[in-house]
């Protein structure tokens, strides 16, 4: 049985004071989250250290939004796995569509980052998803297949067990227009089928596949009830403790 992982991607929101307030709120609400749910918060880099201290001893896990593929060196503006781990991070989001779209991240680069994270004990949440044009062109499965093969290239089966995939259709991000539960389930099943082909069925059955894109308290239950939807990667609705809690509390045990 797969656990449900609900992660909040804060994106470029919340200074230190605002972060503290949100973290305290999430921490208080997470005490009543269903036991089958893992709650993860991914604040901006500047709030990670604070978050690590505030969340110590709480069930809420800490994640980052990006990471360098290098260990260290002259890479101005970059953040390494070691820096993330020193703040208490366990997870790291990699290859978010905003990183692909605005910062030119490719599947090959995301693959290097994923391998670096896995080699150093961080749990990658790797994002894939099609644009509206690609969906309308009927090539969603083709696009997602290429992305998955690229980002997972050379990753071993034992490492794959520690990977989370986030299916985030680009057209559903920040638009208020979520994929319908059936649309999301269809792609999640394709992704699981592909992982089964690339690795094995027993491994594919263990991999957590999150849906992301306009997840809100009022649509979360129906999305999370789908067979192959094992969690959510939440943007806008994770910026308030009440709405984020509304999502993680709506996850029913499957
Ligand atoms: P929204 O929930 O704001 O659509 O963002 C989704 C997302 O990009 C999470 O990574």
Short mmCIF file of N, CA and C in Angstrom, two decimals, residues 52-122:
data_model
loop_
_atom_site.label_atom_id
_atom_site.label_comp_id
_atom_site.label_asym_id
_atom_site.label_seq_id
_atom_site.Cartn_x
_atom_site.Cartn_y
_atom_site.Cartn_z
N UNK A 52 13.56 24.26 9.39
CA UNK A 52 14.20 23.08 9.99
C UNK A 52 14.12 23.14 11.51
N UNK A 53 14.37 24.32 12.09
CA UNK A 53 14.31 24.45 13.55
C UNK A 53 12.87 24.35 14.04
N UNK A 54 11.97 25.05 13.38
CA UNK A 54 10.58 25.06 13.86
C UNK A 54 9.89 23.70 13.74
N UNK A 55 10.30 22.92 12.76
CA UNK A 55 9.61 21.64 12.52
C UNK A 55 10.26 20.46 13.23
N UNK A 56 11.34 20.74 13.93
CA UNK A 56 12.04 19.65 14.64
C UNK A 56 11.04 18.96 15.58
N UNK A 57 10.97 17.65 15.51
CA UNK A 57 10.07 16.90 16.39
C UNK A 57 8.63 16.86 15.90
N UNK A 58 8.36 17.54 14.78
CA UNK A 58 6.99 17.51 14.25
C UNK A 58 6.94 16.50 13.10
N UNK A 59 5.76 15.97 12.77
CA UNK A 59 5.69 15.01 11.65
C UNK A 59 5.81 15.68 10.28
N UNK A 60 5.78 17.02 10.25
CA UNK A 60 5.85 17.71 8.96
C UNK A 60 7.28 17.63 8.43
N UNK A 61 7.40 17.19 7.18
CA UNK A 61 8.72 17.03 6.56
C UNK A 61 9.09 18.29 5.78
N UNK A 62 10.39 18.47 5.63
CA UNK A 62 10.88 19.67 4.96
C UNK A 62 11.46 19.32 3.59
N UNK A 63 11.15 20.17 2.60
CA UNK A 63 11.70 19.99 1.26
C UNK A 63 12.15 21.32 0.68
N UNK A 64 12.99 21.24 -0.36
CA UNK A 64 13.43 22.45 -1.07
C UNK A 64 12.80 22.44 -2.46
N UNK A 65 12.92 23.55 -3.15
CA UNK A 65 12.26 23.69 -4.47
C UNK A 65 13.17 23.44 -5.65
N UNK A 66 14.48 23.31 -5.36
CA UNK A 66 15.45 23.12 -6.43
C UNK A 66 16.78 22.78 -5.77
N UNK A 67 17.73 22.33 -6.56
CA UNK A 67 19.06 21.96 -6.05
C UNK A 67 20.04 21.91 -7.21
N UNK A 68 21.29 22.23 -6.92
CA UNK A 68 22.32 22.14 -7.97
C UNK A 68 22.65 20.68 -8.25
N UNK A 69 23.12 20.44 -9.48
CA UNK A 69 23.59 19.09 -9.81
C UNK A 69 25.05 18.91 -9.39
N UNK A 70 25.68 19.99 -8.89
CA UNK A 70 27.08 19.92 -8.47
C UNK A 70 27.18 19.78 -6.95
N UNK A 71 28.32 19.29 -6.48
CA UNK A 71 28.54 19.18 -5.04
C UNK A 71 28.82 20.53 -4.40
N UNK A 72 29.75 21.26 -5.01
CA UNK A 72 30.11 22.60 -4.54
C UNK A 72 30.98 23.25 -5.61
N UNK A 73 31.27 24.52 -5.42
CA UNK A 73 32.17 25.17 -6.38
C UNK A 73 31.71 26.57 -6.75
N UNK A 74 32.31 27.09 -7.80
CA UNK A 74 32.03 28.45 -8.24
C UNK A 74 30.77 28.45 -9.10
N UNK A 75 29.62 28.38 -8.45
CA UNK A 75 28.32 28.36 -9.14
C UNK A 75 27.42 29.38 -8.46
N UNK A 76 27.67 30.63 -8.78
CA UNK A 76 26.99 31.74 -8.11
C UNK A 76 25.46 31.57 -8.12
N UNK A 77 24.88 31.69 -6.94
CA UNK A 77 23.43 31.63 -6.83
C UNK A 77 22.86 30.23 -6.68
N UNK A 78 23.71 29.22 -6.70
CA UNK A 78 23.22 27.84 -6.62
C UNK A 78 23.26 27.31 -5.18
N UNK A 79 22.53 26.27 -4.93
CA UNK A 79 22.41 25.66 -3.60
C UNK A 79 22.67 24.16 -3.74
N UNK A 80 23.51 23.62 -2.87
CA UNK A 80 23.90 22.21 -2.99
C UNK A 80 23.07 21.29 -2.08
N UNK A 81 23.16 20.00 -2.37
CA UNK A 81 22.48 19.00 -1.54
C UNK A 81 22.94 19.08 -0.08
N UNK A 82 24.23 19.37 0.10
CA UNK A 82 24.78 19.40 1.46
C UNK A 82 24.19 20.57 2.26
N UNK A 83 24.04 21.70 1.58
CA UNK A 83 23.43 22.87 2.22
C UNK A 83 21.98 22.55 2.60
N UNK A 84 21.27 21.89 1.69
CA UNK A 84 19.86 21.55 1.97
C UNK A 84 19.78 20.60 3.16
N UNK A 85 20.64 19.59 3.16
CA UNK A 85 20.59 18.62 4.26
C UNK A 85 20.90 19.27 5.60
N UNK A 86 21.80 20.27 5.58
CA UNK A 86 22.17 20.91 6.84
C UNK A 86 21.02 21.71 7.45
N UNK A 87 19.98 22.00 6.65
CA UNK A 87 18.82 22.72 7.21
C UNK A 87 17.75 21.75 7.72
N UNK A 88 17.91 20.46 7.41
CA UNK A 88 16.90 19.49 7.82
C UNK A 88 16.03 19.01 6.66
N UNK A 89 16.38 19.40 5.43
CA UNK A 89 15.58 18.96 4.28
C UNK A 89 15.69 17.46 4.07
N UNK A 90 14.56 16.84 3.76
CA UNK A 90 14.54 15.43 3.36
C UNK A 90 14.14 15.28 1.90
N UNK A 91 13.34 16.22 1.41
CA UNK A 91 12.83 16.16 0.04
C UNK A 91 13.40 17.32 -0.79
N UNK A 92 13.39 17.15 -2.10
CA UNK A 92 13.70 18.28 -2.99
C UNK A 92 12.88 18.14 -4.28
N UNK A 93 12.18 19.22 -4.63
CA UNK A 93 11.42 19.25 -5.90
C UNK A 93 12.43 19.49 -7.03
N UNK A 94 12.35 18.69 -8.07
CA UNK A 94 13.27 18.86 -9.21
C UNK A 94 12.48 18.93 -10.51
N UNK A 95 12.93 19.81 -11.40
CA UNK A 95 12.33 19.87 -12.73
C UNK A 95 10.92 20.41 -12.77
N UNK A 96 10.59 21.30 -11.82
CA UNK A 96 9.27 21.93 -11.88
C UNK A 96 9.10 22.63 -13.23
N UNK A 97 7.89 22.69 -13.73
CA UNK A 97 7.70 23.27 -15.08
C UNK A 97 8.16 24.73 -15.13
N UNK A 98 8.10 25.42 -13.98
CA UNK A 98 8.59 26.81 -13.99
C UNK A 98 10.11 26.85 -14.16
N UNK A 99 10.80 25.85 -13.61
CA UNK A 99 12.26 25.74 -13.81
C UNK A 99 12.54 25.38 -15.27
N UNK A 100 11.72 24.52 -15.84
CA UNK A 100 11.94 24.12 -17.24
C UNK A 100 11.67 25.33 -18.15
N UNK A 101 10.56 26.02 -17.88
CA UNK A 101 10.10 27.10 -18.76
C UNK A 101 10.94 28.37 -18.65
N UNK A 102 11.25 28.81 -17.43
CA UNK A 102 11.93 30.10 -17.26
C UNK A 102 13.44 29.98 -17.10
N UNK A 103 13.93 28.81 -16.73
CA UNK A 103 15.37 28.68 -16.46
C UNK A 103 16.01 27.59 -17.32
N UNK A 104 15.29 27.16 -18.33
CA UNK A 104 15.86 26.27 -19.35
C UNK A 104 16.29 24.91 -18.85
N UNK A 105 15.69 24.41 -17.78
CA UNK A 105 16.10 23.07 -17.30
C UNK A 105 15.59 21.99 -18.25
N UNK A 106 16.49 21.10 -18.59
CA UNK A 106 16.16 20.02 -19.52
C UNK A 106 16.02 18.70 -18.73
N UNK A 107 15.47 17.70 -19.41
CA UNK A 107 15.37 16.38 -18.77
C UNK A 107 16.76 15.89 -18.36
N UNK A 108 17.77 16.15 -19.19
CA UNK A 108 19.13 15.68 -18.89
C UNK A 108 19.67 16.34 -17.62
N UNK A 109 19.41 17.63 -17.46
CA UNK A 109 19.89 18.33 -16.27
C UNK A 109 19.13 17.84 -15.02
N UNK A 110 17.84 17.65 -15.20
CA UNK A 110 17.01 17.19 -14.07
C UNK A 110 17.47 15.79 -13.65
N UNK A 111 17.84 14.99 -14.64
CA UNK A 111 18.36 13.65 -14.37
C UNK A 111 19.65 13.72 -13.52
N UNK A 112 20.53 14.64 -13.84
CA UNK A 112 21.77 14.79 -13.06
C UNK A 112 21.44 15.21 -11.63
N UNK A 113 20.49 16.12 -11.50
CA UNK A 113 20.09 16.59 -10.18
C UNK A 113 19.48 15.44 -9.36
N UNK A 114 18.64 14.65 -10.03
CA UNK A 114 17.98 13.54 -9.34
C UNK A 114 19.03 12.53 -8.84
N UNK A 115 20.00 12.23 -9.69
CA UNK A 115 21.05 11.28 -9.28
C UNK A 115 21.86 11.84 -8.12
N UNK A 116 22.14 13.15 -8.17
CA UNK A 116 22.91 13.79 -7.09
C UNK A 116 22.11 13.74 -5.78
N UNK A 117 20.82 14.02 -5.87
CA UNK A 117 19.98 13.98 -4.66
C UNK A 117 19.95 12.56 -4.08
N UNK A 118 19.73 11.58 -4.94
CA UNK A 118 19.62 10.19 -4.48
C UNK A 118 20.94 9.69 -3.89
N UNK A 119 22.04 10.08 -4.50
CA UNK A 119 23.35 9.63 -4.02
C UNK A 119 23.65 10.21 -2.65
N UNK A 120 22.93 11.27 -2.29
CA UNK A 120 23.24 11.95 -1.04
C UNK A 120 22.08 11.97 -0.04
N UNK A 121 21.17 11.02 -0.24
CA UNK A 121 20.14 10.81 0.78
C UNK A 121 18.99 11.79 0.78
N UNK A 122 18.79 12.51 -0.33
CA UNK A 122 17.60 13.36 -0.42
C UNK A 122 16.56 12.66 -1.29
#
